[in-house]
Amino acid sequence: MDLGTYIEYDGRPAVRFQRTYAHPVKRVWRAVSDPAELAAWFPSQVRLEQRTGGTITFTGDPYAEDETGTVLVYDPPHRLSFTWYDDVIHLIVEPMDGGHSSLTLVDVLDEAQAAARNASGWFVCLDELATLLEGRTGAGPHGEGAVPWEPVYEAHVQAGLPSGVEIPDAAPRT
């Protein structure tokens, strides 16, 4: 199980995931930038002005309030960065040999103690992204068929990722 990596990004705590997909860059880009495709794997419904400086709106996450952010980088088909609450999300799609693609997701955190919680959420989301790219119908990250979040969270804590922030619908953890 690739739990991602806890890193420092521009002087801030962050979690980073790298995944390889047997799809060309344009297909992976569509999955990470098209609101209709984001709906299959991202924790919120997304409305996105597809331009740097545009607005990105997040709604419908059962564990978070609706939010509006800013598109920091919109560089198709390789890079999308935006604010998401107090975090900054970077999605980077790069070509690989054989028509495959690499996706790097970096969540630059507002506080280090969010690392285990957020990494666990992204782990579940990226599993749903793989389901989408494989052409299967998934449950979305909040659906009953998604990878159970709790064991992934416990694995992140055991791996030493900082923890302790409030977990929605659960008691705070340390």
GROMACS .gro file of N, CA and C in nm:
model
  522
    1MET      N    1   0.086  -0.117   0.000
    1MET     CA    2   0.000   0.000   0.000
    1MET      C    3   0.090   0.124   0.000
    2ASP      N    4   0.081   0.204  -0.106
    2ASP     CA    5   0.160   0.328  -0.115
    2ASP      C    6   0.083   0.438  -0.043
    3LEU      N    7   0.129   0.472   0.076
    3LEU     CA    8   0.060   0.569   0.160
    3LEU      C    9   0.093   0.714   0.125
    4GLY      N   10   0.179   0.734   0.027
    4GLY     CA   11   0.222   0.870  -0.003
    4GLY      C   12   0.339   0.906   0.087
    5THR      N   13   0.380   1.030   0.077
    5THR     CA   14   0.499   1.076   0.149
    5THR      C   15   0.470   1.208   0.217
    6TYR      N   16   0.516   1.222   0.340
    6TYR     CA   17   0.509   1.349   0.411
    6TYR      C   18   0.634   1.428   0.374
    7ILE      N   19   0.615   1.550   0.323
    7ILE     CA   20   0.727   1.631   0.275
    7ILE      C   21   0.711   1.776   0.321
    8GLU      N   22   0.812   1.855   0.291
    8GLU     CA   23   0.802   2.000   0.305
    8GLU      C   24   0.797   2.057   0.163
    9TYR      N   25   0.704   2.149   0.140
    9TYR     CA   26   0.685   2.209   0.008
    9TYR      C   27   0.681   2.360   0.026
   10ASP      N   28   0.779   2.429  -0.027
   10ASP     CA   29   0.788   2.575  -0.011
   10ASP      C   30   0.779   2.617   0.135
   11GLY      N   31   0.845   2.538   0.222
   11GLY     CA   32   0.849   2.572   0.363
   11GLY      C   33   0.726   2.532   0.443
   12ARG      N   34   0.632   2.463   0.379
   12ARG     CA   35   0.509   2.421   0.447
   12ARG      C   36   0.500   2.269   0.449
   13PRO      N   37   0.432   2.213   0.547
   13PRO     CA   38   0.411   2.068   0.547
   13PRO      C   39   0.320   2.028   0.432
   14ALA      N   40   0.341   1.908   0.380
   14ALA     CA   41   0.262   1.861   0.266
   14ALA      C   42   0.262   1.709   0.262
   15VAL      N   43   0.166   1.654   0.192
   15VAL     CA   44   0.166   1.512   0.159
   15VAL      C   45   0.167   1.501   0.007
   16ARG      N   46   0.246   1.402  -0.041
   16ARG     CA   47   0.262   1.385  -0.187
   16ARG      C   48   0.233   1.240  -0.224
   17PHE      N   49   0.159   1.226  -0.332
   17PHE     CA   50   0.130   1.095  -0.389
   17PHE      C   51   0.175   1.095  -0.534
   18GLN      N   52   0.231   0.984  -0.578
   18GLN     CA   53   0.265   0.965  -0.719
   18GLN      C   54   0.202   0.835  -0.764
   19ARG      N   55   0.129   0.842  -0.873
   19ARG     CA   56   0.064   0.724  -0.929
   19ARG      C   57   0.097   0.716  -1.077
   20THR      N   58   0.103   0.594  -1.128
   20THR     CA   59   0.124   0.569  -1.270
   20THR      C   60  -0.002   0.507  -1.326
   21TYR      N   61  -0.044   0.555  -1.440
   21TYR     CA   62  -0.165   0.505  -1.505
   21TYR      C   63  -0.132   0.463  -1.648
   22ALA      N   64  -0.195   0.358  -1.694
   22ALA     CA   65  -0.174   0.306  -1.829
   22ALA      C   66  -0.263   0.381  -1.928
   23HIS      N   67  -0.254   0.514  -1.921
   23HIS     CA   68  -0.334   0.600  -2.007
   23HIS      C   69  -0.249   0.718  -2.049
   24PRO      N   70  -0.278   0.776  -2.166
   24PRO     CA   71  -0.203   0.893  -2.210
   24PRO      C   72  -0.234   1.016  -2.124
   25VAL      N   73  -0.146   1.114  -2.133
   25VAL     CA   74  -0.158   1.236  -2.055
   25VAL      C   75  -0.295   1.301  -2.072
   26LYS      N   76  -0.345   1.310  -2.194
   26LYS     CA   77  -0.473   1.377  -2.217
   26LYS      C   78  -0.588   1.309  -2.142
   27ARG      N   79  -0.583   1.176  -2.130
   27ARG     CA   80  -0.690   1.106  -2.057
   27ARG      C   81  -0.681   1.134  -1.908
   28VAL      N   82  -0.562   1.129  -1.853
   28VAL     CA   83  -0.545   1.156  -1.709
   28VAL      C   84  -0.577   1.302  -1.681
   29TRP      N   85  -0.535   1.392  -1.769
   29TRP     CA   86  -0.566   1.534  -1.751
   29TRP      C   87  -0.717   1.557  -1.743
   30ARG      N   88  -0.789   1.493  -1.834
   30ARG     CA   89  -0.935   1.509  -1.831
   30ARG      C   90  -0.992   1.461  -1.697
   31ALA      N   91  -0.940   1.352  -1.645
   31ALA     CA   92  -0.989   1.298  -1.517
   31ALA      C   93  -0.963   1.392  -1.400
   32VAL      N   94  -0.855   1.471  -1.408
   32VAL     CA   95  -0.822   1.560  -1.295
   32VAL      C   96  -0.864   1.705  -1.316
   33SER      N   97  -0.919   1.736  -1.434
   33SER     CA   98  -0.954   1.877  -1.459
   33SER      C   99  -1.098   1.899  -1.507
   34ASP      N  100  -1.166   1.795  -1.549
   34ASP     CA  101  -1.303   1.806  -1.597
   34ASP      C  102  -1.398   1.782  -1.479
   35PRO      N  103  -1.481   1.881  -1.444
   35PRO     CA  104  -1.570   1.864  -1.329
   35PRO      C  105  -1.657   1.738  -1.335
   36ALA      N  106  -1.698   1.696  -1.453
   36ALA     CA  107  -1.779   1.575  -1.464
   36ALA      C  108  -1.699   1.452  -1.422
   37GLU      N  109  -1.571   1.450  -1.452
   37GLU     CA  110  -1.486   1.338  -1.414
   37GLU      C  111  -1.440   1.350  -1.269
   38LEU      N  112  -1.414   1.472  -1.224
   38LEU     CA  113  -1.377   1.492  -1.083
   38LEU      C  114  -1.486   1.439  -0.991
   39ALA      N  115  -1.610   1.445  -1.035
   39ALA     CA  116  -1.723   1.399  -0.954
   39ALA      C  117  -1.711   1.252  -0.916
   40ALA      N  118  -1.635   1.175  -0.993
   40ALA     CA  119  -1.620   1.032  -0.967
   40ALA      C  120  -1.517   1.001  -0.859
   41TRP      N  121  -1.427   1.097  -0.830
   41TRP     CA  122  -1.319   1.062  -0.737
   41TRP      C  123  -1.283   1.172  -0.637
   42PHE      N  124  -1.312   1.295  -0.665
   42PHE     CA  125  -1.275   1.406  -0.577
   42PHE      C  126  -1.376   1.413  -0.462
   43PRO      N  127  -1.336   1.459  -0.342
   43PRO     CA  128  -1.428   1.459  -0.229
   43PRO      C  129  -1.547   1.554  -0.240
   44SER      N  130  -1.540   1.652  -0.327
   44SER     CA  131  -1.647   1.750  -0.346
   44SER      C  132  -1.686   1.754  -0.493
   45GLN      N  133  -1.804   1.807  -0.519
   45GLN     CA  134  -1.839   1.844  -0.655
   45GLN      C  135  -1.760   1.972  -0.685
   46VAL      N  136  -1.713   1.987  -0.806
   46VAL     CA  137  -1.626   2.099  -0.840
   46VAL      C  138  -1.682   2.175  -0.959
   47ARG      N  139  -1.684   2.307  -0.946
   47ARG     CA  140  -1.705   2.397  -1.060
   47ARG      C  141  -1.574   2.471  -1.077
   48LEU      N  142  -1.523   2.475  -1.198
   48LEU     CA  143  -1.388   2.524  -1.223
   48LEU      C  144  -1.384   2.617  -1.343
   49GLU      N  145  -1.338   2.739  -1.320
   49GLU     CA  146  -1.307   2.828  -1.433
   49GLU      C  147  -1.169   2.785  -1.482
   50GLN      N  148  -1.164   2.733  -1.601
   50GLN     CA  149  -1.043   2.671  -1.653
   50GLN      C  150  -0.945   2.777  -1.705
   51ARG      N  151  -0.890   2.850  -1.606
   51ARG     CA  152  -0.789   2.951  -1.636
   51ARG      C  153  -0.718   2.988  -1.506
   52THR      N  154  -0.592   3.025  -1.517
   52THR     CA  155  -0.519   3.075  -1.401
   52THR      C  156  -0.588   3.201  -1.351
   53GLY      N  157  -0.612   3.209  -1.222
   53GLY     CA  158  -0.683   3.321  -1.162
   53GLY      C  159  -0.832   3.299  -1.154
   54GLY      N  160  -0.880   3.190  -1.211
   54GLY     CA  161  -1.022   3.161  -1.209
   54GLY      C  162  -1.070   3.115  -1.072
   55THR      N  163  -1.199   3.099  -1.062
   55THR     CA  164  -1.262   3.052  -0.939
   55THR      C  165  -1.283   2.903  -0.947
   56ILE      N  166  -1.265   2.837  -0.834
   56ILE     CA  167  -1.298   2.696  -0.821
   56ILE      C  168  -1.389   2.684  -0.699
   57THR      N  169  -1.502   2.617  -0.718
   57THR     CA  170  -1.602   2.606  -0.613
   57THR      C  171  -1.621   2.460  -0.577
   58PHE      N  172  -1.627   2.433  -0.446
   58PHE     CA  173  -1.642   2.298  -0.394
   58PHE      C  174  -1.774   2.290  -0.319
   59THR      N  175  -1.858   2.193  -0.355
   59THR     CA  176  -1.987   2.175  -0.288
   59THR      C  177  -2.013   2.026  -0.269
   60GLY      N  178  -2.104   1.997  -0.176
   60GLY     CA  179  -2.154   1.861  -0.164
   60GLY      C  180  -2.068   1.762  -0.089
   61ASP      N  181  -1.959   1.804  -0.028
   61ASP     CA  182  -1.879   1.713   0.053
   61ASP      C  183  -1.952   1.694   0.186
   62PRO      N  184  -1.989   1.572   0.221
   62PRO     CA  185  -2.065   1.554   0.345
   62PRO      C  186  -1.985   1.585   0.472
   63TYR      N  187  -1.854   1.604   0.459
   63TYR     CA  188  -1.770   1.629   0.577
   63TYR      C  189  -1.713   1.770   0.581
   64ALA      N  190  -1.753   1.856   0.487
   64ALA     CA  191  -1.696   1.991   0.482
   64ALA      C  192  -1.801   2.090   0.431
   65GLU      N  193  -1.786   2.213   0.473
   65GLU     CA  194  -1.871   2.322   0.423
   65GLU      C  195  -1.834   2.352   0.278
   66ASP      N  196  -1.929   2.407   0.204
   66ASP     CA  197  -1.900   2.452   0.068
   66ASP      C  198  -1.793   2.560   0.075
   67GLU      N  199  -1.711   2.569  -0.028
   67GLU     CA  200  -1.596   2.660  -0.027
   67GLU      C  201  -1.567   2.707  -0.169
   68THR      N  202  -1.512   2.826  -0.179
   68THR     CA  203  -1.465   2.880  -0.307
   68THR      C  204  -1.316   2.907  -0.295
   69GLY      N  205  -1.242   2.863  -0.394
   69GLY     CA  206  -1.098   2.884  -0.398
   69GLY      C  207  -1.057   2.954  -0.526
   70THR      N  208  -0.925   2.958  -0.547
   70THR     CA  209  -0.868   3.024  -0.664
   70THR      C  210  -0.782   2.925  -0.740
   71VAL      N  211  -0.795   2.927  -0.872
   71VAL     CA  212  -0.708   2.847  -0.958
   71VAL      C  213  -0.574   2.921  -0.967
   72LEU      N  214  -0.471   2.859  -0.914
   72LEU     CA  215  -0.338   2.922  -0.912
   72LEU      C  216  -0.260   2.894  -1.039
   73VAL      N  217  -0.276   2.775  -1.095
   73VAL     CA  218  -0.210   2.737  -1.220
   73VAL      C  219  -0.308   2.653  -1.299
   74TYR      N  220  -0.328   2.690  -1.424
   74TYR     CA  221  -0.406   2.609  -1.517
   74TYR      C  222  -0.324   2.598  -1.644
   75ASP      N  223  -0.257   2.486  -1.661
   75ASP     CA  224  -0.163   2.466  -1.771
   75ASP      C  225  -0.189   2.328  -1.834
   76PRO      N  226  -0.297   2.319  -1.916
   76PRO     CA  227  -0.332   2.190  -1.975
   76PRO      C  228  -0.224   2.141  -2.072
   77PRO      N  229  -0.200   2.015  -2.081
   77PRO     CA  230  -0.260   1.907  -2.003
   77PRO      C  231  -0.167   1.857  -1.891
   78HIS      N  232  -0.097   1.948  -1.829
   78HIS     CA  233   0.005   1.904  -1.734
   78HIS      C  234  -0.012   1.949  -1.589
   79ARG      N  235  -0.067   2.066  -1.566
   79ARG     CA  236  -0.063   2.115  -1.428
   79ARG      C  237  -0.189   2.195  -1.394
   80LEU      N  238  -0.244   2.159  -1.276
   80LEU     CA  239  -0.356   2.232  -1.218
   80LEU      C  240  -0.325   2.249  -1.070
   81SER      N  241  -0.327   2.373  -1.023
   81SER     CA  242  -0.306   2.403  -0.881
   81SER      C  243  -0.416   2.499  -0.838
   82PHE      N  244  -0.462   2.479  -0.714
   82PHE     CA  245  -0.570   2.564  -0.663
   82PHE      C  246  -0.570   2.564  -0.512
   83THR      N  247  -0.634   2.668  -0.457
   83THR     CA  248  -0.653   2.671  -0.313
   83THR      C  249  -0.777   2.588  -0.281
   84TRP      N  250  -0.770   2.519  -0.169
   84TRP     CA  251  -0.881   2.436  -0.123
   84TRP      C  252  -0.886   2.453   0.028
   85TYR      N  253  -0.983   2.533   0.075
   85TYR     CA  254  -0.986   2.576   0.214
   85TYR      C  255  -0.851   2.644   0.243
   86ASP      N  256  -0.777   2.601   0.345
   86ASP     CA  257  -0.648   2.664   0.376
   86ASP      C  258  -0.529   2.591   0.314
   87ASP      N  259  -0.557   2.489   0.234
   87ASP     CA  260  -0.452   2.411   0.168
   87ASP      C  261  -0.433   2.458   0.024
   88VAL      N  262  -0.326   2.411  -0.036
   88VAL     CA  263  -0.303   2.430  -0.179
   88VAL      C  264  -0.283   2.292  -0.239
   89ILE      N  265  -0.358   2.263  -0.346
   89ILE     CA  266  -0.350   2.133  -0.413
   89ILE      C  267  -0.279   2.152  -0.546
   90HIS      N  268  -0.182   2.065  -0.572
   90HIS     CA  269  -0.111   2.062  -0.700
   90HIS      C  270  -0.137   1.926  -0.765
   91LEU      N  271  -0.182   1.926  -0.889
   91LEU     CA  272  -0.199   1.805  -0.968
   91LEU      C  273  -0.109   1.819  -1.091
   92ILE      N  274  -0.014   1.729  -1.105
   92ILE     CA  275   0.084   1.737  -1.213
   92ILE      C  276   0.080   1.607  -1.291
   93VAL      N  277   0.053   1.617  -1.421
   93VAL     CA  278   0.044   1.501  -1.509
   93VAL      C  279   0.162   1.505  -1.606
   94GLU      N  280   0.237   1.394  -1.610
   94GLU     CA  281   0.355   1.388  -1.695
   94GLU      C  282   0.353   1.261  -1.778
   95PRO      N  283   0.404   1.269  -1.902
   95PRO     CA  284   0.408   1.149  -1.986
   95PRO      C  285   0.517   1.053  -1.940
   96MET      N  286   0.492   0.926  -1.967
   96MET     CA  287   0.589   0.820  -1.939
   96MET      C  288   0.600   0.733  -2.064
   97ASP      N  289   0.697   0.647  -2.064
   97ASP     CA  290   0.714   0.555  -2.177
   97ASP      C  291   0.589   0.469  -2.196
   98GLY      N  292   0.569   0.426  -2.318
   98GLY     CA  293   0.461   0.333  -2.349
   98GLY      C  294   0.322   0.392  -2.344
   99GLY      N  295   0.311   0.525  -2.352
   99GLY     CA  296   0.181   0.589  -2.350
   99GLY      C  297   0.119   0.599  -2.212
  100HIS      N  298   0.197   0.569  -2.110
  100HIS     CA  299   0.151   0.581  -1.972
  100HIS      C  300   0.169   0.724  -1.922
  101SER      N  301   0.111   0.752  -1.807
  101SER     CA  302   0.122   0.884  -1.746
  101SER      C  303   0.149   0.870  -1.598
  102SER      N  304   0.215   0.971  -1.545
  102SER     CA  305   0.239   0.983  -1.402
  102SER      C  306   0.155   1.099  -1.351
  103LEU      N  307   0.088   1.077  -1.239
  103LEU     CA  308   0.017   1.184  -1.170
  103LEU      C  309   0.082   1.205  -1.035
  104THR      N  310   0.119   1.329  -1.008
  104THR     CA  311   0.166   1.367  -0.876
  104THR      C  312   0.062   1.459  -0.815
  105LEU      N  313   0.015   1.422  -0.697
  105LEU     CA  314  -0.077   1.505  -0.621
  105LEU      C  315  -0.003   1.551  -0.496
  106VAL      N  316   0.004   1.682  -0.477
  106VAL     CA  317   0.066   1.739  -0.356
  106VAL      C  318  -0.040   1.823  -0.287
  107ASP      N  319  -0.064   1.793  -0.160
  107ASP     CA  320  -0.154   1.872  -0.076
  107ASP      C  321  -0.065   1.948   0.021
  108VAL      N  322  -0.050   2.078  -0.003
  108VAL     CA  323   0.027   2.164   0.087
  108VAL      C  324  -0.067   2.203   0.200
  109LEU      N  325  -0.031   2.160   0.319
  109LEU     CA  326  -0.121   2.166   0.434
  109LEU      C  327  -0.114   2.299   0.508
  110ASP      N  328  -0.225   2.336   0.567
  110ASP     CA  329  -0.228   2.453   0.654
  110ASP      C  330  -0.155   2.425   0.785
  111GLU      N  331  -0.164   2.300   0.831
  111GLU     CA  332  -0.095   2.261   0.954
  111GLU      C  333  -0.048   2.118   0.944
  112ALA      N  334   0.069   2.089   0.999
  112ALA     CA  335   0.130   1.957   0.989
  112ALA      C  336   0.040   1.847   1.046
  113GLN      N  337  -0.033   1.876   1.154
  113GLN     CA  338  -0.114   1.773   1.219
  113GLN      C  339  -0.227   1.721   1.130
  114ALA      N  340  -0.250   1.783   1.016
  114ALA     CA  341  -0.351   1.736   0.922
  114ALA      C  342  -0.297   1.629   0.827
  115ALA      N  343  -0.169   1.598   0.834
  115ALA     CA  344  -0.106   1.509   0.737
  115ALA      C  345  -0.172   1.371   0.732
  116ALA      N  346  -0.187   1.304   0.844
  116ALA     CA  347  -0.244   1.168   0.843
  116ALA      C  348  -0.389   1.171   0.794
  117ARG      N  349  -0.467   1.266   0.841
  117ARG     CA  350  -0.608   1.276   0.799
  117ARG      C  351  -0.618   1.300   0.648
  118ASN      N  352  -0.548   1.401   0.600
  118ASN     CA  353  -0.559   1.436   0.458
  118ASN      C  354  -0.500   1.329   0.368
  119ALA      N  355  -0.385   1.273   0.408
  119ALA     CA  356  -0.324   1.168   0.326
  119ALA      C  357  -0.419   1.049   0.314
  120SER      N  358  -0.487   1.017   0.420
  120SER     CA  359  -0.582   0.905   0.417
  120SER      C  360  -0.697   0.934   0.321
  121GLY      N  361  -0.746   1.056   0.324
  121GLY     CA  362  -0.852   1.095   0.231
  121GLY      C  363  -0.805   1.087   0.087
  122TRP      N  364  -0.685   1.138   0.060
  122TRP     CA  365  -0.633   1.133  -0.077
  122TRP      C  366  -0.608   0.990  -0.123
  123PHE      N  367  -0.565   0.904  -0.032
  123PHE     CA  368  -0.546   0.764  -0.066
  123PHE      C  369  -0.677   0.705  -0.120
  124VAL      N  370  -0.786   0.729  -0.047
  124VAL     CA  371  -0.917   0.679  -0.089
  124VAL      C  372  -0.957   0.743  -0.223
  125CYS      N  373  -0.939   0.872  -0.236
  125CYS     CA  374  -0.975   0.941  -0.360
  125CYS      C  375  -0.897   0.888  -0.480
  126LEU      N  376  -0.767   0.868  -0.462
  126LEU     CA  377  -0.685   0.818  -0.573
  126LEU      C  378  -0.722   0.676  -0.611
  127ASP      N  379  -0.769   0.598  -0.516
  127ASP     CA  380  -0.820   0.465  -0.548
  127ASP      C  381  -0.944   0.477  -0.637
  128GLU      N  382  -1.029   0.574  -0.606
  128GLU     CA  383  -1.148   0.597  -0.690
  128GLU      C  384  -1.109   0.652  -0.828
  129LEU      N  385  -1.003   0.732  -0.834
  129LEU     CA  386  -0.953   0.780  -0.964
  129LEU      C  387  -0.907   0.662  -1.048
  130ALA      N  388  -0.836   0.568  -0.989
  130ALA     CA  389  -0.792   0.450  -1.063
  130ALA      C  390  -0.912   0.372  -1.116
  131THR      N  391  -1.017   0.362  -1.036
  131THR     CA  392  -1.140   0.294  -1.079
  131THR      C  393  -1.198   0.364  -1.201
  132LEU      N  394  -1.205   0.496  -1.198
  132LEU     CA  395  -1.255   0.574  -1.312
  132LEU      C  396  -1.170   0.548  -1.436
  133LEU      N  397  -1.038   0.556  -1.421
  133LEU     CA  398  -0.950   0.540  -1.536
  133LEU      C  399  -0.951   0.398  -1.592
  134GLU      N  400  -0.986   0.302  -1.508
  134GLU     CA  401  -0.999   0.163  -1.554
  134GLU      C  402  -1.132   0.139  -1.624
  135GLY      N  403  -1.218   0.241  -1.627
  135GLY     CA  404  -1.346   0.228  -1.694
  135GLY      C  405  -1.453   0.159  -1.613
  136ARG      N  406  -1.428   0.143  -1.484
  136ARG     CA  407  -1.527   0.081  -1.396
  136ARG      C  408  -1.606   0.190  -1.325
  137THR      N  409  -1.726   0.157  -1.283
  137THR     CA  410  -1.808   0.251  -1.208
  137THR      C  411  -1.773   0.238  -1.060
  138GLY      N  412  -1.733   0.349  -1.001
  138GLY     CA  413  -1.699   0.348  -0.859
  138GLY      C  414  -1.809   0.409  -0.775
  139ALA      N  415  -1.787   0.405  -0.647
  139ALA     CA  416  -1.883   0.458  -0.552
  139ALA      C  417  -1.851   0.603  -0.515
  140GLY      N  418  -1.739   0.655  -0.563
  140GLY     CA  419  -1.692   0.785  -0.518
  140GLY      C  420  -1.626   0.769  -0.382
  141PRO      N  421  -1.547   0.865  -0.340
  141PRO     CA  422  -1.472   0.849  -0.215
  141PRO      C  423  -1.557   0.838  -0.090
  142HIS      N  424  -1.684   0.882  -0.097
  142HIS     CA  425  -1.771   0.874   0.020
  142HIS      C  426  -1.871   0.758   0.009
  143GLY      N  427  -1.861   0.681  -0.099
  143GLY     CA  428  -1.955   0.573  -0.121
  143GLY      C  429  -1.921   0.446  -0.045
  144GLU      N  430  -2.019   0.358  -0.034
  144GLU     CA  431  -2.001   0.234   0.041
  144GLU      C  432  -1.895   0.143  -0.019
  145GLY      N  433  -1.873   0.148  -0.148
  145GLY     CA  434  -1.774   0.061  -0.212
  145GLY      C  435  -1.632   0.114  -0.209
  146ALA      N  436  -1.612   0.233  -0.155
  146ALA     CA  437  -1.478   0.292  -0.150
  146ALA      C  438  -1.393   0.221  -0.045
  147VAL      N  439  -1.262   0.232  -0.061
  147VAL     CA  440  -1.169   0.179   0.039
  147VAL      C  441  -1.206   0.237   0.175
  148PRO      N  442  -1.216   0.156   0.279
  148PRO     CA  443  -1.247   0.210   0.412
  148PRO      C  444  -1.139   0.306   0.460
  149TRP      N  445  -1.181   0.423   0.503
  149TRP     CA  446  -1.089   0.529   0.541
  149TRP      C  447  -1.013   0.500   0.671
  150GLU      N  448  -1.082   0.447   0.770
  150GLU     CA  449  -1.024   0.430   0.904
  150GLU      C  450  -0.895   0.346   0.904
  151PRO      N  451  -0.889   0.229   0.840
  151PRO     CA  452  -0.764   0.153   0.842
  151PRO      C  453  -0.649   0.228   0.772
  152VAL      N  454  -0.683   0.303   0.668
  152VAL     CA  455  -0.579   0.381   0.599
  152VAL      C  456  -0.527   0.490   0.692
  153TYR      N  457  -0.617   0.555   0.764
  153TYR     CA  458  -0.576   0.657   0.861
  153TYR      C  459  -0.484   0.595   0.967
  154GLU      N  460  -0.523   0.481   1.021
  154GLU     CA  461  -0.440   0.414   1.123
  154GLU      C  462  -0.303   0.379   1.066
  155ALA      N  463  -0.297   0.337   0.939
  155ALA     CA  464  -0.168   0.306   0.876
  155ALA      C  465  -0.081   0.431   0.865
  156HIS      N  466  -0.144   0.545   0.832
  156HIS     CA  467  -0.068   0.670   0.824
  156HIS      C  468  -0.014   0.710   0.961
  157VAL      N  469  -0.095   0.696   1.064
  157VAL     CA  470  -0.050   0.730   1.199
  157VAL      C  471   0.065   0.637   1.238
  158GLN      N  472   0.050   0.507   1.212
  158GLN     CA  473   0.156   0.411   1.244
  158GLN      C  474   0.283   0.440   1.166
  159ALA      N  475   0.269   0.495   1.046
  159ALA     CA  476   0.387   0.530   0.963
  159ALA      C  477   0.453   0.659   1.011
  160GLY      N  478   0.392   0.726   1.107
  160GLY     CA  479   0.454   0.844   1.166
  160GLY      C  480   0.410   0.977   1.108
  161LEU      N  481   0.308   0.979   1.023
  161LEU     CA  482   0.261   1.108   0.973
  161LEU      C  483   0.199   1.186   1.088
  162PRO      N  484   0.224   1.316   1.093
  162PRO     CA  485   0.164   1.397   1.199
  162PRO      C  486   0.012   1.384   1.197
  163SER      N  487  -0.046   1.381   1.316
  163SER     CA  488  -0.191   1.367   1.328
  163SER      C  489  -0.238   1.451   1.445
  164GLY      N  490  -0.368   1.453   1.466
  164GLY     CA  491  -0.422   1.524   1.581
  164GLY      C  492  -0.527   1.627   1.549
  165VAL      N  493  -0.547   1.661   1.423
  165VAL     CA  494  -0.653   1.757   1.391
  165VAL      C  495  -0.788   1.687   1.400
  166GLU      N  496  -0.891   1.767   1.409
  166GLU     CA  497  -1.026   1.712   1.417
  166GLU      C  498  -1.058   1.630   1.292
  167ILE      N  499  -1.124   1.520   1.315
  167ILE     CA  500  -1.172   1.436   1.206
  167ILE      C  501  -1.323   1.452   1.201
  168PRO      N  502  -1.377   1.498   1.091
  168PRO     CA  503  -1.523   1.518   1.083
  168PRO      C  504  -1.599   1.393   1.122
  169ASP      N  505  -1.705   1.411   1.198
  169ASP     CA  506  -1.792   1.303   1.244
  169ASP      C  507  -1.720   1.203   1.333
  170ALA      N  508  -1.609   1.244   1.393
  170ALA     CA  509  -1.536   1.156   1.484
  170ALA      C  510  -1.468   1.240   1.590
  171ALA      N  511  -1.431   1.178   1.697
  171ALA     CA  512  -1.358   1.249   1.804
  171ALA      C  513  -1.217   1.281   1.755
  172PRO      N  514  -1.157   1.391   1.803
  172PRO     CA  515  -1.019   1.420   1.765
  172PRO      C  516  -0.926   1.306   1.803
  173ARG      N  517  -0.823   1.285   1.723
  173ARG     CA  518  -0.727   1.176   1.746
  173ARG      C  519  -0.592   1.236   1.776
  174THR      N  520  -0.509   1.158   1.841
  174THR     CA  521  -0.372   1.201   1.867
  174THR      C  522  -0.273   1.100   1.816
   0.00000   0.00000   0.00000
